[in-house]
XYZ file of C-alpha atoms in Angstrom:
785
model
C 0.000 0.000 0.000
C 1.127 3.540 -0.628
C 1.654 6.102 2.140
C 1.309 9.848 1.848
C 3.569 12.237 3.683
C 1.252 12.540 6.700
C 0.632 8.812 6.907
C 4.343 8.190 6.632
C 5.006 10.517 9.557
C 2.380 8.752 11.714
C 3.877 5.414 10.799
C 7.279 6.597 11.966
C 5.733 7.825 15.234
C 4.146 4.417 15.898
C 7.437 2.650 15.273
C 9.218 5.078 17.596
C 6.640 4.534 20.359
C 6.942 0.785 19.976
C 10.669 0.969 20.364
C 10.307 3.164 23.413
C 7.835 0.862 25.117
C 9.930 -2.197 24.430
C 12.830 -0.673 26.312
C 10.794 0.689 29.220
C 11.715 -2.015 31.718
C 15.356 -1.825 30.834
C 15.827 1.962 31.211
C 16.400 3.161 34.704
C 17.205 6.546 36.120
C 20.478 6.923 37.983
C 20.290 5.954 41.562
C 19.490 8.733 43.966
C 22.165 10.189 46.083
C 19.615 10.634 48.919
C 19.286 8.326 51.834
C 17.156 5.179 51.320
C 13.707 4.884 52.833
C 13.128 2.187 55.505
C 10.037 0.166 56.331
C 9.345 -1.206 59.815
C 10.543 -4.690 60.430
C 13.128 -4.842 57.607
C 15.288 -2.350 55.728
C 14.165 -1.311 52.162
C 16.491 -0.019 49.513
C 15.092 2.907 47.425
C 14.352 1.838 43.889
C 14.797 4.051 40.815
C 11.734 5.260 38.972
C 11.346 4.088 35.424
C 10.865 6.404 32.417
C 10.728 6.155 28.622
C 13.405 7.039 26.131
C 11.813 10.204 24.632
C 11.852 11.098 20.902
C 9.574 13.653 19.257
C 9.093 14.161 15.544
C 9.517 17.766 14.434
C 6.949 19.697 12.494
C 3.954 17.813 13.986
C 0.868 19.438 12.448
C -1.945 17.658 14.415
C -4.663 19.409 16.415
C -4.162 17.382 19.619
C -1.082 17.649 21.822
C 1.613 15.263 20.700
C 2.290 12.420 23.100
C 5.946 12.400 24.072
C 6.284 9.724 26.755
C 5.395 8.609 30.264
C 7.142 8.960 33.607
C 6.443 6.318 36.280
C 7.879 5.532 39.686
C 7.777 2.104 41.248
C 6.533 3.812 44.411
C 3.378 4.790 42.544
C 0.713 2.176 43.392
C -1.811 3.790 41.114
C -3.925 5.160 43.992
C -3.229 8.818 43.148
C -0.949 9.412 46.117
C 1.969 10.318 43.867
C 2.193 13.645 41.995
C 4.577 14.167 39.043
C 6.209 17.542 38.397
C 8.148 18.596 35.271
C 10.713 21.466 35.131
C 13.488 22.674 32.812
C 13.604 23.832 29.185
C 10.139 24.299 27.732
C 8.367 22.958 30.787
C 4.762 24.217 30.981
C 5.237 26.291 27.796
C 6.077 23.505 25.343
C 5.882 20.338 27.370
C 3.159 19.498 29.921
C 2.844 16.525 32.199
C -0.189 14.827 33.709
C 0.652 14.983 37.416
C -1.373 11.837 38.130
C -0.284 9.544 35.325
C 3.117 11.054 34.360
C 2.183 11.366 30.658
C 4.162 14.089 28.797
C 2.711 15.910 25.781
C 4.092 18.608 23.427
C 1.692 21.483 22.919
C 3.570 23.304 20.128
C 5.100 22.465 16.780
C 8.779 21.731 17.220
C 11.573 22.494 14.772
C 14.804 20.550 15.077
C 16.679 23.228 13.140
C 15.765 25.743 15.821
C 16.539 23.446 18.782
C 17.598 19.800 18.510
C 16.851 18.678 22.095
C 15.447 19.895 25.399
C 16.840 19.086 28.844
C 14.140 18.657 31.547
C 13.947 17.508 35.171
C 11.284 15.198 36.604
C 10.223 14.749 40.243
C 7.744 12.489 42.049
C 6.124 14.029 45.177
C 3.892 12.641 47.880
C 0.583 14.373 47.275
C -0.240 14.653 50.968
C 3.095 15.727 52.382
C 4.376 17.297 49.159
C 7.688 15.616 49.839
C 9.709 13.867 47.140
C 9.429 10.130 47.100
C 12.129 9.911 44.411
C 15.212 12.026 43.857
C 14.935 14.584 41.052
C 16.203 13.163 37.788
C 17.214 14.801 34.498
C 16.258 13.536 31.082
C 16.404 14.726 27.460
C 13.677 15.056 24.858
C 15.337 14.754 21.486
C 13.665 16.203 18.387
C 13.655 13.647 15.635
C 14.480 15.118 12.209
C 12.336 14.975 9.117
C 13.315 16.198 5.654
C 11.842 19.677 5.808
C 14.819 21.796 4.554
C 16.003 22.030 0.973
C 19.713 22.422 0.142
C 20.932 26.029 -0.183
C 23.965 27.517 -1.922
C 25.065 30.063 0.627
C 27.920 31.411 -1.567
C 25.962 31.669 -4.787
C 25.661 32.926 -7.400
C 29.178 32.004 -8.534
C 31.550 33.510 -11.081
C 34.579 31.688 -12.393
C 37.047 31.721 -15.235
C 38.861 29.069 -17.200
C 41.399 29.480 -20.021
C 40.044 28.991 -23.469
C 41.146 25.881 -25.378
C 41.420 24.002 -22.054
C 41.311 20.175 -22.243
C 38.251 18.199 -21.147
C 38.061 17.759 -17.394
C 39.743 21.025 -16.493
C 38.418 22.112 -13.100
C 36.523 25.408 -13.187
C 35.030 25.955 -9.708
C 33.498 23.988 -6.814
C 30.010 24.783 -5.581
C 28.734 23.759 -2.158
C 25.130 23.386 -0.953
C 24.182 23.238 2.722
C 21.165 21.287 4.109
C 19.893 22.255 7.551
C 18.479 18.764 8.251
C 20.235 16.278 10.554
C 23.157 14.707 8.669
C 23.388 11.867 11.213
C 19.840 10.646 10.740
C 18.614 9.278 7.465
C 19.337 10.814 4.071
C 17.711 14.183 4.687
C 21.050 16.031 4.491
C 22.785 13.839 1.888
C 23.082 16.058 -1.214
C 23.949 15.218 -4.815
C 24.692 17.796 -7.555
C 23.566 17.915 -11.154
C 23.774 20.437 -13.987
C 20.511 21.762 -15.359
C 21.940 24.276 -17.834
C 25.383 24.417 -19.401
C 25.637 21.134 -21.273
C 27.460 20.001 -23.253
C 30.209 22.494 -22.400
C 30.501 21.765 -18.670
C 29.767 18.992 -16.185
C 29.570 18.717 -12.406
C 30.625 15.906 -10.082
C 27.518 14.672 -8.182
C 29.148 14.270 -4.783
C 31.756 17.068 -4.678
C 30.097 19.814 -6.745
C 33.253 20.408 -8.803
C 32.439 21.907 -12.214
C 34.685 20.826 -15.085
C 34.962 21.447 -18.783
C 33.205 18.878 -20.925
C 34.188 19.958 -24.452
C 37.669 20.542 -25.895
C 38.846 23.630 -27.824
C 36.329 26.101 -26.500
C 37.310 29.332 -28.263
C 36.997 32.654 -26.446
C 36.887 34.471 -29.753
C 33.744 32.481 -30.646
C 32.004 32.719 -27.260
C 33.605 34.071 -24.135
C 30.939 33.537 -21.453
C 28.595 30.744 -20.321
C 25.770 30.666 -17.778
C 25.385 27.397 -15.832
C 22.537 26.323 -13.517
C 23.557 23.778 -10.859
C 21.029 21.806 -8.767
C 21.626 20.285 -5.325
C 19.065 17.609 -4.200
C 18.902 15.851 -0.818
C 17.746 12.295 -0.069
C 20.654 11.206 -2.277
C 18.766 12.517 -5.257
C 15.821 10.152 -4.783
C 12.271 11.044 -5.581
C 10.651 13.059 -2.853
C 13.885 14.841 -1.960
C 14.106 18.605 -1.742
C 16.371 20.638 -4.095
C 17.975 24.058 -4.535
C 19.728 25.717 -7.476
C 22.402 28.340 -8.113
C 23.890 30.014 -11.169
C 27.511 29.932 -12.207
C 28.890 32.418 -14.749
C 31.969 30.979 -16.423
C 34.187 33.298 -18.463
C 36.763 31.974 -20.870
C 40.027 33.808 -20.306
C 42.229 34.647 -23.247
C 45.312 32.729 -24.335
C 47.607 33.639 -27.167
C 46.127 31.278 -29.725
C 45.752 33.812 -32.575
C 48.812 35.025 -34.501
C 48.890 38.641 -35.783
C 47.958 39.141 -39.422
C 48.156 42.261 -41.604
C 44.856 42.956 -43.383
C 46.786 43.877 -46.551
C 49.967 42.604 -48.143
C 51.120 46.118 -49.107
C 50.504 49.752 -48.255
C 51.351 53.018 -50.003
C 51.607 56.522 -48.542
C 52.454 59.905 -50.100
C 54.416 62.418 -48.032
C 55.741 65.889 -48.945
C 59.475 66.316 -48.898
C 59.098 69.296 -46.548
C 57.769 67.103 -43.734
C 59.892 67.788 -40.608
C 62.022 65.141 -38.954
C 60.154 63.028 -36.344
C 56.849 63.566 -38.161
C 54.456 60.619 -38.476
C 54.316 59.224 -42.003
C 51.834 56.364 -41.521
C 50.128 54.045 -39.032
C 49.692 50.349 -39.764
C 48.219 47.608 -37.585
C 48.276 43.836 -37.658
C 44.967 42.302 -36.571
C 45.036 40.016 -33.536
C 41.864 38.527 -32.084
C 43.506 38.095 -28.696
C 43.323 40.743 -25.995
C 45.548 42.149 -23.306
C 49.169 41.021 -23.162
C 48.414 38.284 -25.713
C 47.702 40.992 -28.316
C 50.816 43.064 -27.619
C 53.045 43.338 -30.684
C 56.437 44.482 -31.823
C 57.086 46.065 -35.210
C 60.401 46.304 -37.005
C 61.702 47.170 -40.457
C 63.453 44.044 -41.692
C 64.340 45.100 -45.221
C 64.062 47.909 -47.760
C 65.898 51.002 -48.903
C 64.570 53.254 -46.141
C 66.211 51.611 -43.154
C 68.139 54.745 -42.185
C 65.458 57.236 -43.213
C 62.429 55.821 -41.397
C 61.805 54.030 -38.115
C 58.781 52.246 -36.707
C 57.552 52.121 -33.122
C 54.457 50.708 -31.415
C 51.597 52.642 -29.851
C 51.023 50.843 -26.558
C 47.374 51.866 -26.398
C 46.290 50.843 -29.890
C 49.093 48.379 -30.777
C 49.620 50.254 -34.043
C 52.944 50.530 -35.809
C 53.904 54.227 -36.180
C 56.291 55.052 -39.027
C 58.232 58.313 -38.542
C 60.944 60.192 -40.416
C 64.506 60.047 -39.122
C 66.151 62.159 -41.823
C 64.982 64.993 -44.048
C 63.363 63.929 -47.313
C 64.625 65.277 -50.620
C 62.531 64.736 -53.700
C 65.431 65.712 -55.940
C 67.614 63.021 -54.356
C 65.074 60.158 -53.988
C 61.430 59.987 -54.924
C 60.278 56.793 -53.155
C 61.191 54.266 -50.469
C 60.152 50.641 -49.906
C 60.008 49.066 -46.435
C 59.447 45.463 -45.362
C 57.796 45.497 -41.951
C 57.255 42.574 -39.592
C 54.698 42.399 -36.763
C 55.156 39.728 -34.066
C 53.520 38.954 -30.706
C 55.617 39.832 -27.693
C 54.297 36.931 -25.576
C 54.082 33.587 -27.379
C 52.516 30.523 -25.708
C 54.459 27.371 -26.526
C 51.265 25.285 -26.272
C 49.930 26.910 -29.429
C 53.001 27.014 -31.614
C 51.283 24.560 -33.934
C 48.705 27.180 -34.858
C 51.257 28.876 -37.044
C 54.017 31.471 -36.817
C 53.002 34.278 -34.511
C 54.297 36.995 -36.857
C 53.404 38.488 -40.220
C 55.032 40.604 -42.939
C 53.808 43.482 -45.118
C 55.293 45.978 -47.578
C 55.044 49.746 -47.177
C 55.884 52.040 -50.089
C 56.438 55.729 -49.358
C 56.179 58.192 -52.252
C 58.010 61.528 -51.763
C 56.143 64.483 -53.249
C 57.981 67.485 -54.639
C 57.605 70.785 -52.757
C 58.840 74.190 -53.823
C 61.667 74.678 -51.355
C 63.468 77.875 -50.412
C 67.067 78.431 -51.518
C 69.698 76.547 -49.580
C 73.064 78.042 -48.610
C 76.207 76.029 -49.178
C 77.082 76.509 -45.506
C 74.863 76.977 -42.500
C 77.315 79.474 -40.973
C 79.900 81.642 -42.723
C 82.842 83.019 -40.739
C 84.549 86.162 -42.084
C 87.141 88.615 -40.758
C 87.857 92.254 -41.598
C 90.122 94.878 -40.096
C 88.569 97.771 -38.304
C 90.775 99.983 -40.468
C 89.083 98.679 -43.629
C 87.773 101.381 -45.909
C 84.169 101.627 -47.004
C 83.508 99.190 -49.849
C 86.112 96.634 -48.773
C 85.120 93.078 -49.777
C 84.735 90.846 -46.733
C 83.586 87.564 -48.272
C 80.979 85.811 -50.399
C 77.942 83.677 -49.615
C 76.304 81.272 -52.067
C 72.848 79.688 -52.217
C 70.967 77.678 -54.816
C 67.412 76.563 -55.493
C 67.202 72.842 -54.600
C 64.180 72.307 -56.843
C 64.391 70.921 -60.344
C 63.596 74.371 -61.788
C 66.815 75.755 -60.200
C 65.454 79.297 -60.111
C 68.012 82.170 -59.889
C 68.631 83.558 -56.422
C 68.874 87.153 -55.206
C 70.600 88.110 -51.941
C 69.863 90.713 -49.287
C 70.772 91.420 -45.658
C 68.154 91.183 -42.958
C 68.444 94.707 -41.577
C 67.026 93.618 -38.245
C 70.435 92.008 -37.716
C 72.350 95.012 -39.106
C 70.511 98.028 -37.765
C 73.467 100.398 -38.231
C 73.872 99.204 -41.845
C 77.589 98.456 -41.548
C 77.514 95.998 -44.460
C 76.138 95.634 -47.989
C 75.689 92.579 -50.190
C 75.572 92.267 -53.944
C 72.105 90.989 -54.846
C 73.389 88.806 -57.679
C 76.799 87.562 -56.540
C 76.422 87.422 -52.753
C 79.619 89.489 -52.185
C 79.545 91.213 -48.759
C 81.307 94.599 -48.436
C 81.673 97.244 -45.738
C 79.259 100.177 -45.851
C 80.609 102.140 -42.850
C 83.774 102.533 -40.869
C 84.112 99.758 -38.298
C 85.188 100.022 -34.693
C 86.227 96.874 -32.897
C 85.917 98.574 -29.544
C 82.222 99.261 -30.229
C 81.371 95.820 -31.588
C 83.961 93.088 -32.003
C 81.700 90.574 -33.818
C 78.763 91.233 -36.139
C 76.245 88.419 -36.594
C 74.105 89.111 -39.635
C 71.487 87.109 -41.506
C 71.615 86.922 -45.290
C 68.365 86.263 -47.148
C 68.308 84.313 -50.430
C 65.115 84.767 -52.456
C 63.961 82.836 -55.512
C 63.498 85.070 -58.539
C 60.458 83.118 -59.781
C 58.821 82.766 -56.345
C 59.813 85.585 -53.959
C 57.856 83.930 -51.179
C 60.548 81.220 -50.964
C 63.303 82.707 -48.828
C 66.324 80.916 -47.462
C 68.419 82.188 -44.577
C 72.150 82.053 -44.103
C 74.108 83.197 -41.090
C 77.357 85.161 -41.266
C 79.674 85.940 -38.332
C 82.033 88.837 -39.162
C 84.933 89.281 -36.744
C 86.555 92.737 -36.593
C 90.362 92.621 -36.388
C 91.899 95.076 -33.970
C 94.346 97.884 -34.823
C 96.113 100.142 -32.378
C 93.831 103.143 -32.554
C 93.292 103.899 -28.852
C 95.833 105.583 -26.586
C 96.328 104.280 -23.051
C 94.815 106.116 -20.088
C 94.538 105.872 -16.327
C 92.779 102.731 -15.185
C 90.623 104.808 -12.808
C 90.121 108.259 -11.342
C 92.799 108.384 -8.663
C 92.303 110.353 -5.436
C 95.880 110.910 -4.365
C 96.887 112.601 -1.090
C 100.232 113.517 0.446
C 100.743 114.173 4.125
C 102.194 117.429 5.276
C 104.858 115.479 7.122
C 105.712 113.181 4.196
C 109.343 112.148 3.852
C 111.365 112.187 0.604
C 111.097 108.961 -1.460
C 107.763 108.004 0.036
C 105.339 106.206 -2.376
C 102.047 108.078 -2.299
C 100.259 106.432 -5.232
C 100.526 103.369 -7.471
C 98.943 103.838 -10.874
C 98.100 101.569 -13.791
C 96.711 102.059 -17.287
C 94.110 100.556 -19.600
C 93.831 100.457 -23.355
C 90.643 99.728 -25.343
C 92.719 97.920 -27.942
C 93.359 94.217 -27.679
C 96.807 93.310 -29.062
C 97.476 89.591 -29.604
C 100.553 89.620 -27.352
C 98.910 91.641 -24.596
C 99.479 95.176 -23.357
C 102.780 96.703 -22.307
C 102.685 100.279 -20.986
C 105.540 102.681 -20.307
C 105.161 105.507 -17.760
C 107.146 108.754 -17.419
C 106.702 112.365 -16.430
C 106.221 114.904 -19.147
C 109.180 117.085 -20.069
C 107.904 120.148 -18.196
C 107.286 118.109 -15.042
C 110.461 116.036 -15.163
C 112.504 118.453 -13.087
C 109.912 119.415 -10.467
C 111.095 119.368 -6.877
C 107.962 117.875 -5.378
C 107.300 114.477 -6.953
C 108.907 111.892 -9.197
C 107.646 108.810 -11.091
C 109.063 105.298 -11.098
C 108.048 102.803 -13.866
C 107.665 99.368 -12.245
C 107.979 97.549 -15.630
C 104.775 95.577 -14.904
C 102.244 97.971 -16.420
C 102.218 99.977 -13.194
C 104.130 103.015 -11.925
C 104.701 104.549 -8.482
C 104.529 108.244 -7.580
C 107.132 109.242 -4.947
C 107.787 112.436 -3.006
C 111.040 114.305 -3.557
C 110.925 116.522 -0.481
C 109.206 116.928 2.854
C 107.385 119.729 4.567
C 104.283 120.142 2.412
C 101.989 122.870 3.756
C 98.370 123.376 2.821
C 98.566 127.068 3.562
C 101.155 127.454 0.851
C 99.700 125.049 -1.759
C 96.924 122.554 -1.142
C 96.790 120.855 -4.609
C 99.481 119.682 -7.023
C 98.925 118.577 -10.629
C 101.352 115.977 -11.962
C 101.235 115.242 -15.765
C 102.130 111.617 -16.553
C 103.040 110.376 -20.032
C 101.858 106.826 -20.948
C 102.949 104.956 -24.096
C 101.595 101.571 -25.297
C 103.476 98.833 -27.169
C 101.382 98.873 -30.325
C 102.616 99.329 -33.832
C 102.587 102.194 -34.296
C 102.547 103.024 -30.600
C 100.146 105.555 -29.152
C 100.586 107.755 -26.131
C 98.592 110.068 -23.907
C 99.201 112.501 -21.070
C 97.065 112.006 -17.930
C 97.121 114.438 -15.040
C 97.273 113.127 -11.480
C 95.746 115.440 -8.850
C 97.576 115.336 -5.512
C 96.034 116.968 -2.429
C 97.989 117.971 0.673
C 96.341 116.671 3.834
C 96.809 116.720 7.553
C 97.562 113.128 8.626
C 97.646 111.322 11.934
C 100.600 109.396 13.331
C 99.784 106.400 11.101
C 99.847 108.506 7.950
C 96.060 108.440 7.476
C 94.645 111.667 6.085
C 92.390 113.546 8.503
C 91.488 116.694 6.627
C 92.501 118.080 3.259
C 90.490 121.355 3.517
C 92.831 124.313 3.069
C 90.146 126.865 4.039
C 90.138 125.645 7.597
C 93.397 127.518 8.135
C 92.101 130.784 6.686
C 90.566 133.075 9.311
C 87.176 134.386 8.278
C 87.175 137.973 7.130
C 83.524 138.479 7.959
C 81.592 138.303 11.176
C 82.393 136.034 14.046
C 80.192 133.193 15.133
C 78.835 135.161 18.082
C 77.832 138.010 15.821
C 76.006 135.644 13.495
C 74.088 134.167 16.428
C 73.089 137.643 17.608
C 71.806 138.552 14.140
C 69.738 135.378 13.972
C 68.253 136.109 17.414
C 67.222 139.560 16.250
C 65.590 138.189 13.139
C 63.603 135.680 15.205
C 62.495 138.438 17.606
C 61.233 140.548 14.718
C 59.292 137.589 13.318
C 57.617 136.998 16.672
C 56.616 140.670 16.913
C 55.115 140.614 13.442
C 53.075 137.532 14.284
C 51.783 139.162 17.497
C 50.738 142.324 15.642
C 48.871 140.309 13.002
C 47.111 138.290 15.702
C 46.049 141.400 17.593
C 44.633 142.997 14.477
C 42.559 139.920 13.721
C 41.131 139.893 17.242
C 40.029 143.523 17.009
C 37.743 142.702 14.081
C 34.187 141.972 15.309
C 31.422 140.272 13.364
C 28.712 142.452 11.900
C 25.582 142.074 14.031
C 22.328 143.610 12.907
C 19.717 144.856 15.290
C 16.298 144.002 14.063
C 14.884 147.123 15.766
C 17.142 149.507 13.873
C 16.809 150.702 10.310
C 19.630 149.088 8.376
C 19.475 151.769 5.684
C 20.647 154.374 8.182
C 23.647 152.339 9.327
C 26.250 152.150 6.636
C 29.359 150.357 7.895
C 32.702 151.451 6.505
C 35.273 148.674 5.812
C 38.885 149.087 4.860
C 38.117 147.206 1.667
C 38.646 149.340 -1.356
C 36.269 147.536 -3.691
C 35.797 148.307 -7.355
C 37.263 151.762 -7.532
C 34.843 153.470 -5.167
C 36.695 155.816 -2.910
C 33.706 156.966 -0.873
C 31.335 154.308 0.427
C 29.084 156.980 1.899
C 28.279 158.168 -1.595
C 26.784 154.755 -2.404
C 23.313 155.174 -3.844
C 20.931 153.103 -1.731
C 18.325 153.382 -4.435
C 20.161 150.693 -6.308
C 19.116 148.212 -3.650
C 15.454 149.049 -4.189
C 15.357 147.530 -7.674
C 13.909 144.171 -6.631
C 12.791 142.727 -9.930
C 15.959 140.733 -10.319
C 16.926 137.088 -10.646
C 20.504 136.889 -9.514
C 23.087 134.340 -10.557
C 25.048 132.396 -8.003
C 28.529 133.757 -7.562
C 31.216 131.105 -7.331
C 34.060 131.496 -4.908
C 37.445 132.358 -6.232
C 39.494 130.371 -3.735
C 37.746 126.971 -4.199
C 35.747 125.320 -6.970
C 32.092 124.969 -5.942
C 30.565 121.512 -6.239
C 26.900 122.475 -5.713
C 25.108 125.028 -7.873
C 22.445 127.036 -6.014
C 19.100 127.762 -7.574
C 18.181 131.260 -8.620
C 16.756 133.301 -5.814
C 13.096 134.239 -5.891
C 11.927 137.746 -6.760
C 11.307 139.984 -3.795
C 7.885 141.478 -3.473
C 7.213 145.107 -2.877
C 7.495 145.377 0.904
C 9.061 148.025 3.184
C 12.705 148.758 2.627
C 13.937 147.833 6.096
C 12.260 144.420 5.823
C 13.590 143.921 2.284
C 17.164 144.558 3.295
C 16.881 142.514 6.490
C 15.496 139.522 4.589
C 18.073 139.982 1.866
C 21.000 139.916 4.314
C 19.597 137.056 6.417
C 19.022 135.041 3.250
C 22.644 135.540 2.230
C 23.763 134.575 5.733
C 21.801 131.330 5.604
C 23.217 130.524 2.175
C 26.728 131.073 3.477
C 26.035 128.758 6.456
C 24.977 125.859 4.235
C 27.401 126.536 1.401
C 29.817 123.545 1.190
C 32.304 125.727 -0.634
C 32.444 128.401 2.073
C 35.658 128.632 4.113
C 35.502 127.284 7.704
C 36.399 130.673 9.184
C 34.514 133.965 9.503
C 34.891 136.145 6.466
C 33.445 139.320 5.093
C 30.663 138.699 2.584
C 30.071 141.294 -0.111
C 26.567 141.317 -1.558
C 25.366 142.958 -4.754
C 21.723 143.875 -4.981
C 21.908 145.709 -8.270
C 20.607 143.146 -10.770
C 19.109 143.963 -14.131
C 17.655 147.389 -14.737
C 19.697 149.144 -12.121
C 18.976 152.815 -11.630
C 22.673 153.473 -11.980
C 22.543 151.800 -15.397
C 25.690 150.304 -16.894
C 29.043 151.548 -15.631
C 31.004 149.644 -18.259
C 33.049 151.560 -20.792
C 33.174 148.665 -23.284
C 30.491 150.286 -25.376
C 31.959 153.729 -25.153
C 33.963 153.269 -28.319
C 30.949 152.672 -30.466
C 28.727 155.231 -28.737
C 27.994 158.601 -30.133
C 28.704 160.310 -26.857
C 30.294 163.773 -27.118
C 32.218 163.121 -23.934
C 35.821 164.347 -24.245
C 38.398 162.171 -22.508
C 41.466 164.209 -23.443
C 41.820 165.287 -19.850
C 42.999 161.785 -18.987
C 46.391 162.586 -20.466
C 46.848 165.228 -17.769
C 46.450 162.705 -14.963
C 49.898 161.304 -15.361
C 51.573 158.316 -16.950
C 49.243 155.813 -15.228
C 46.309 157.025 -17.323
C 48.252 157.376 -20.568
C 46.855 154.091 -21.907
C 43.262 155.212 -21.333
C 43.972 158.604 -22.882
C 45.361 156.878 -25.964
C 42.258 154.666 -26.247
C 39.548 157.272 -25.638
C 41.204 160.576 -26.335
C 40.820 162.556 -29.517
C 44.383 163.734 -29.712
C 46.770 162.933 -32.555
C 48.266 159.980 -30.622
C 44.911 158.339 -29.969
C 44.387 154.781 -31.230
C 41.016 155.555 -32.573
C 41.296 159.128 -33.712
């Protein structure tokens, strides 16, 4: 008959209970360590209480509590006098006991994977006295496993790699599945492996889970990645077992199994002959299906007529062969080059040598294209020499250039004047002969570096450049002179024969054998009684005293003319004057003072008199400042009394004004003309920054009020004027405006007026008015008569 899963579990429970009951009489608890009980009349040894060997199936799904086992003591006579108590792990919560019969039941579903066994303690008590009739004993309830957990790949999913072209059976990776069921009981945890996806390329060992290659010559270049599905099944793979799966990604790693091959047997490139050295001519690449180090290549030129003209190197990023120029190309010399180039793998695997040579050859032909080139000089640098005494038009040398092209166009020469700003040289445009154009001076410039331009006649844009270094040869055209400005002193107490100065000379010329100078005194100074000169024969000379007792009061300065001759051919000479000052010296001969005036008594005032004069001048300055201060303090500000009539109080100021000599004769009626709009007057001492608006027209109101408001308005304007000075000052106001009663006082229109006024009397006023008399008079000397 066939059993389902539930029936199979019940069948196992019945078998387990049968086994437990059959061993009930044989299982005994350990003997108690307590004292034995005694009955009257004869001693009685305490007997152990008997209990079942307890096993419980996990995952029980029934509605009734699961019977676990029975506890029984031989003291129990079945009359209910004995009470059984259970304690320990899960007591009362998971396991309960019938205190009368000792039957143990499990009230909850148990999971062996959570806890495999429970340790409990059992005790038999006298129900009346509640005293133990048996010692407490410990027992274990073991959870019996069932196959309720499928295998799991805890490390999945897996990734692995294996070299391409590997032989069959090459190990790739090992997978491991874990089953939580009890490995010591039944086959619930016995796992076998199988491959669900990945055939026929890979296989897996059923017991170990090792994945291996199953096909030979798997090519990465054809397919580089495979996805495998591995199954693990418990119960030794039998039907009814549980299973789990995982994925394994296997990548084929590259090996050098593909030799490099050029896509073409020959290449051709055109390059201009003007291409600079180190320029890239071409890039070629041999195809290699491998990757990484297996695709790295080396290129080399193995044959051809361009071995010394071109070179090839590898681009490490693209593995291309880069052909570059090593020498300048010349179409006129050679029009094409042929190169045999080899490409080979750097890393060759000996296992795949049979796949063919891991190198390839190709031919590269390089065609040189003609370019119109500038003229070329026969020498990159010309060296020429000329004497600085050469006359204008002297030939220095010749340069030559030619057109390298096939046309061989004629060449014209010129000098780049940026290299000959002073225009010392000329060049013949047709022959290239260089001549002097000015007098040369080696001491100004010893070497001239000029650039000569060669231009094609047919194409002036093609210009070649040649470089010429012209060295100027020296002649003896500079006389020697003192090496420096000497400051020579002689002590008043100098002794005869004492050296007071050592002199040397310089010469701007540069003779090949070096300078040699000769020193002597001039003829007129040779017999002086004060100093003499000694030539040291080493381009120096010493000045010596011939007497003692020099006195500044008698003569403070001596002038000694010295004659210097050089060794040139012809020799040149010069006379240099040495100034010698007489000084007062200390005991060590060090000059203290050389001022001769210190010994001359002043003819003017003494120092005391000068001090007295200065004191007087200072006193006068102080008095002047006091007087000015007092005068300023006496001036009082003009204060107006509102109760007084301002028209009757005319203040007189010591301010001359515009020619008016009598301020009392001022016509007050001019102030009464109120229909005026006055312009703002700008200050003369500072530049105003704010322009005031025109003042409003005064209405016809009493005169005293008009003038008071006029003055107070001007005072307020002065207070807020940013251009006003920060000190009190006298303000002069003009109230005349347009239409003044006094009318115009200007004489600018007097010339054109028809007035019969006679101004001849101005000539009688003296020379100060002569100019006015000439302008306005009617006399014969008048400008406008």
